[in-house]
Tab-separated table of C-alpha atoms in Angstrom:
chain	number	residue	atom	x	y	z
A	1	UNK	CA	-26.141	-156.826	36.620
A	2	UNK	CA	-30.338	-156.123	38.486
A	3	UNK	CA	-29.264	-152.191	39.004
A	4	UNK	CA	-27.198	-151.897	35.593
A	5	UNK	CA	-29.933	-153.774	33.115
A	6	UNK	CA	-33.003	-151.712	35.990
A	7	UNK	CA	-30.534	-147.772	34.906
A	8	UNK	CA	-30.629	-148.962	31.168
A	9	UNK	CA	-34.342	-149.523	30.862
A	10	UNK	CA	-34.719	-145.959	32.746
A	11	UNK	CA	-33.127	-144.371	30.364
A	12	UNK	CA	-35.516	-146.254	27.438
A	13	UNK	CA	-38.729	-145.012	29.341
A	14	UNK	CA	-36.984	-141.706	29.917
A	15	UNK	CA	-35.916	-141.860	25.823
A	16	UNK	CA	-39.598	-143.018	25.260
A	17	UNK	CA	-41.221	-140.299	27.315
A	18	UNK	CA	-39.496	-137.224	25.348
A	19	UNK	CA	-39.884	-139.008	21.874
A	20	UNK	CA	-44.216	-139.430	23.092
A	21	UNK	CA	-44.313	-135.342	23.517
A	22	UNK	CA	-42.845	-134.739	20.935
A	23	UNK	CA	-44.245	-136.998	19.060
A	24	UNK	CA	-47.957	-135.777	20.263
A	25	UNK	CA	-46.360	-132.280	18.847
A	26	UNK	CA	-45.978	-132.741	15.709
A	27	UNK	CA	-48.719	-135.157	14.972
A	28	UNK	CA	-51.643	-132.764	16.478
A	29	UNK	CA	-50.042	-130.196	14.361
A	30	UNK	CA	-50.460	-132.378	10.882
A	31	UNK	CA	-53.228	-133.763	11.541
A	32	UNK	CA	-55.318	-130.929	13.613
A	33	UNK	CA	-58.814	-132.724	13.122
A	34	UNK	CA	-56.522	-136.779	14.625
A	35	UNK	CA	-58.639	-136.045	18.179
A	36	UNK	CA	-54.530	-137.058	19.213
A	37	UNK	CA	-53.613	-134.476	22.008
A	38	UNK	CA	-50.571	-132.499	22.275
A	39	UNK	CA	-47.994	-132.443	25.573
A	40	UNK	CA	-46.475	-130.040	25.233
A	41	UNK	CA	-50.281	-127.651	24.506
A	42	UNK	CA	-51.600	-125.486	27.429
A	43	UNK	CA	-53.994	-127.689	28.351
A	44	UNK	CA	-51.546	-130.511	28.508
A	45	UNK	CA	-48.720	-128.922	30.202
A	46	UNK	CA	-51.723	-127.542	33.313
A	47	UNK	CA	-52.110	-132.017	32.996
A	48	UNK	CA	-48.395	-132.355	33.731
A	49	UNK	CA	-48.019	-130.883	35.962
A	50	UNK	CA	-51.251	-129.902	38.172
A	51	UNK	CA	-51.665	-134.368	37.888
A	52	UNK	CA	-48.013	-135.496	38.542
A	53	UNK	CA	-48.644	-136.623	42.044
A	54	UNK	CA	-52.501	-137.865	41.215
A	55	UNK	CA	-50.318	-139.995	38.783
A	56	UNK	CA	-48.258	-141.878	40.299
A	57	UNK	CA	-50.399	-142.975	43.450
A	58	UNK	CA	-51.113	-146.159	43.196
A	59	UNK	CA	-51.429	-149.545	45.396
A	60	UNK	CA	-48.232	-151.289	43.324
A	61	UNK	CA	-46.841	-148.118	45.381
A	62	UNK	CA	-47.589	-149.459	48.309
A	63	UNK	CA	-46.936	-153.127	47.554
A	64	UNK	CA	-42.889	-151.966	46.338
A	65	UNK	CA	-42.840	-150.305	50.116
A	66	UNK	CA	-44.384	-152.785	51.339
A	67	UNK	CA	-42.581	-155.128	49.838
A	68	UNK	CA	-39.242	-154.207	50.283
A	69	UNK	CA	-39.716	-153.917	54.344
A	70	UNK	CA	-40.585	-157.381	54.553
A	71	UNK	CA	-37.789	-157.939	51.622
A	72	UNK	CA	-35.135	-155.983	54.308
A	73	UNK	CA	-36.555	-158.220	58.135
A	74	UNK	CA	-36.409	-160.909	56.192
A	75	UNK	CA	-32.764	-160.762	55.137
A	76	UNK	CA	-31.658	-158.806	58.100
A	77	UNK	CA	-33.178	-160.911	60.567
A	78	UNK	CA	-30.995	-164.479	58.841
A	79	UNK	CA	-34.743	-166.536	58.946
A	80	UNK	CA	-33.845	-167.826	56.173
A	81	UNK	CA	-30.043	-168.949	57.211
A	82	UNK	CA	-32.022	-170.237	60.199
A	83	UNK	CA	-32.728	-173.485	57.920
A	84	UNK	CA	-29.092	-174.779	57.327
A	85	UNK	CA	-27.527	-174.274	60.604
A	86	UNK	CA	-30.301	-174.882	63.218
A	87	UNK	CA	-28.465	-174.103	67.146
A	88	UNK	CA	-30.795	-174.006	70.180
A	89	UNK	CA	-31.628	-170.551	70.325
A	90	UNK	CA	-32.040	-170.631	66.838
A	91	UNK	CA	-34.720	-173.826	67.373
A	92	UNK	CA	-36.761	-172.367	69.934
A	93	UNK	CA	-36.157	-169.160	67.828
A	94	UNK	CA	-37.820	-171.056	64.513
A	95	UNK	CA	-40.864	-172.048	66.675
A	96	UNK	CA	-42.308	-169.336	68.479
A	97	UNK	CA	-41.601	-167.270	65.179
A	98	UNK	CA	-43.077	-169.852	63.005
A	99	UNK	CA	-46.367	-169.899	65.467
A	100	UNK	CA	-46.850	-166.372	65.939
A	101	UNK	CA	-46.950	-166.614	61.961
A	102	UNK	CA	-50.066	-169.063	62.312
A	103	UNK	CA	-51.545	-167.211	64.774
A	104	UNK	CA	-51.624	-164.534	62.525
A	105	UNK	CA	-53.445	-166.074	59.590
A	106	UNK	CA	-55.584	-167.660	61.874
A	107	UNK	CA	-56.553	-164.153	62.570
A	108	UNK	CA	-56.528	-163.186	59.335
A	109	UNK	CA	-58.799	-165.762	57.789
A	110	UNK	CA	-61.245	-165.334	60.592
A	111	UNK	CA	-62.250	-161.557	59.118
A	112	UNK	CA	-61.634	-163.283	56.345
A	113	UNK	CA	-63.211	-166.622	55.923
A	114	UNK	CA	-65.877	-166.618	58.569
A	115	UNK	CA	-69.785	-166.456	58.120
A	116	UNK	CA	-70.199	-162.445	58.294
A	117	UNK	CA	-67.034	-162.086	58.045
A	118	UNK	CA	-65.828	-158.123	58.564
A	119	UNK	CA	-63.139	-158.342	55.943
A	120	UNK	CA	-65.797	-159.772	52.565
A	121	UNK	CA	-67.676	-157.602	50.242
A	122	UNK	CA	-70.881	-155.707	51.791
A	123	UNK	CA	-72.529	-159.182	49.452
A	124	UNK	CA	-70.324	-161.566	51.755
A	125	UNK	CA	-67.147	-162.126	48.520
A	126	UNK	CA	-63.948	-162.037	49.067
A	127	UNK	CA	-62.969	-160.505	45.418
A	128	UNK	CA	-63.629	-157.326	45.548
A	129	UNK	CA	-64.329	-156.475	48.972
A	130	UNK	CA	-61.843	-155.059	52.198
A	131	UNK	CA	-59.575	-158.525	52.164
A	132	UNK	CA	-59.203	-158.465	48.088
A	133	UNK	CA	-57.932	-155.076	48.691
A	134	UNK	CA	-55.328	-156.333	51.106
A	135	UNK	CA	-53.921	-158.818	50.718
A	136	UNK	CA	-50.359	-158.316	49.696
A	137	UNK	CA	-50.209	-155.667	52.121
A	138	UNK	CA	-51.343	-158.772	54.842
A	139	UNK	CA	-49.401	-160.759	53.224
A	140	UNK	CA	-45.903	-158.238	54.078
A	141	UNK	CA	-47.085	-157.835	57.920
A	142	UNK	CA	-46.817	-161.290	58.021
A	143	UNK	CA	-43.920	-161.687	56.326
A	144	UNK	CA	-42.067	-157.979	58.883
A	145	UNK	CA	-43.944	-159.852	62.119
A	146	UNK	CA	-42.880	-163.726	61.921
A	147	UNK	CA	-39.109	-162.523	60.606
A	148	UNK	CA	-38.733	-159.574	63.475
A	149	UNK	CA	-39.938	-162.204	66.241
A	150	UNK	CA	-37.574	-164.684	64.753
A	151	UNK	CA	-35.003	-161.887	64.531
A	152	UNK	CA	-35.343	-160.309	68.745
A	153	UNK	CA	-35.068	-164.284	69.576
A	154	UNK	CA	-32.830	-165.265	67.505
A	155	UNK	CA	-30.387	-162.676	68.187
A	156	UNK	CA	-30.090	-160.675	65.193
A	157	UNK	CA	-31.831	-158.240	66.249
A	158	UNK	CA	-30.561	-156.541	69.336
A	159	UNK	CA	-32.712	-153.067	69.013
A	160	UNK	CA	-35.284	-151.361	68.125
A	161	UNK	CA	-33.250	-149.173	65.642
A	162	UNK	CA	-31.674	-152.842	63.943
A	163	UNK	CA	-35.110	-153.398	63.543
A	164	UNK	CA	-35.919	-149.908	61.714
A	165	UNK	CA	-32.094	-150.348	59.530
A	166	UNK	CA	-33.853	-153.531	58.578
A	167	UNK	CA	-36.955	-151.752	57.093
A	168	UNK	CA	-34.774	-149.264	55.462
A	169	UNK	CA	-32.085	-152.016	54.471
A	170	UNK	CA	-35.434	-153.589	52.027
A	171	UNK	CA	-37.098	-150.183	51.289
A	172	UNK	CA	-33.644	-149.008	50.495
A	173	UNK	CA	-32.730	-152.566	48.445
A	174	UNK	CA	-36.472	-151.754	46.120
A	175	UNK	CA	-35.955	-147.943	44.807
A	176	UNK	CA	-34.500	-149.040	41.293
A	177	UNK	CA	-38.337	-150.710	40.791
A	178	UNK	CA	-39.172	-147.987	42.529
A	179	UNK	CA	-37.625	-145.439	40.923
A	180	UNK	CA	-38.722	-147.882	36.830
A	181	UNK	CA	-42.349	-148.006	38.958
A	182	UNK	CA	-42.302	-144.400	38.792
A	183	UNK	CA	-41.087	-143.578	35.089
A	184	UNK	CA	-43.387	-146.985	33.969
A	185	UNK	CA	-46.228	-144.974	35.410
A	186	UNK	CA	-45.577	-141.942	34.251
A	187	UNK	CA	-45.387	-143.102	30.455
A	188	UNK	CA	-48.662	-144.716	30.593
A	189	UNK	CA	-50.563	-141.686	32.437
A	190	UNK	CA	-49.045	-139.725	28.944
A	191	UNK	CA	-50.005	-142.389	26.293
A	192	UNK	CA	-53.356	-141.866	28.017
A	193	UNK	CA	-53.243	-138.426	27.678
A	194	UNK	CA	-52.635	-138.706	24.268
A	195	UNK	CA	-55.010	-141.017	23.066
A	196	UNK	CA	-57.165	-139.493	25.584
A	197	UNK	CA	-57.869	-142.936	26.816
C-alpha cells in the first residue's frame, strides 16, 4: 500500500515537472520581460544537464541511506522482538548491546558537551557545529552499532555477510523514499531556476 502511494506521488511529481517546463517556456515566450526563465531555452537545458548531480547532493539523501541501514540492522537483528521473548541468550545480548550503546553515547557526549569539546564550533556553540551537522549520522551509527552487537550475540547475525545483507535490505526498503526525494528535489530546483530564486 505504501509503495502504491509513493508510486502515484512520483507520477504526480513527474507530471508537475513536465507542466512547469512547458509552462515556463510558454510564459517566457508570451511575457519576455517577466523575468521568468524558460527551461527549454539553451541556457535552461545546459543548466538542467550540467547541474543535475550537483542539485541532487544534499544531506537528506545521505540521511535516507543511513536511516535505511539503521532500520535494516535494527529489524534483522530482531532487537525489538527480544522484548517479547526473553531467553537467556537474548537477555545477555540485550544487556551487552545497551551497554555498548551507552558507551557510544558517552563518547559522543564527551566530544560534544565537554568544555572545549572538539565537536563544538569555534565559538563553543552546539548549533551550528560539527556535532549538529553530524547528529543524524551519529544517531544512525549508534542504532547500527547496537543492532549489530545484539544480532551477533543473539545469533541473528551468524556471519559478516548476514550483517551486510541486513544493511542492504534496510536501504532497499528505503528506495521508494529515495526516488520520491530525487523527484521532489528536482522539482524544487526547476522551480528555483524558472523563478530565479
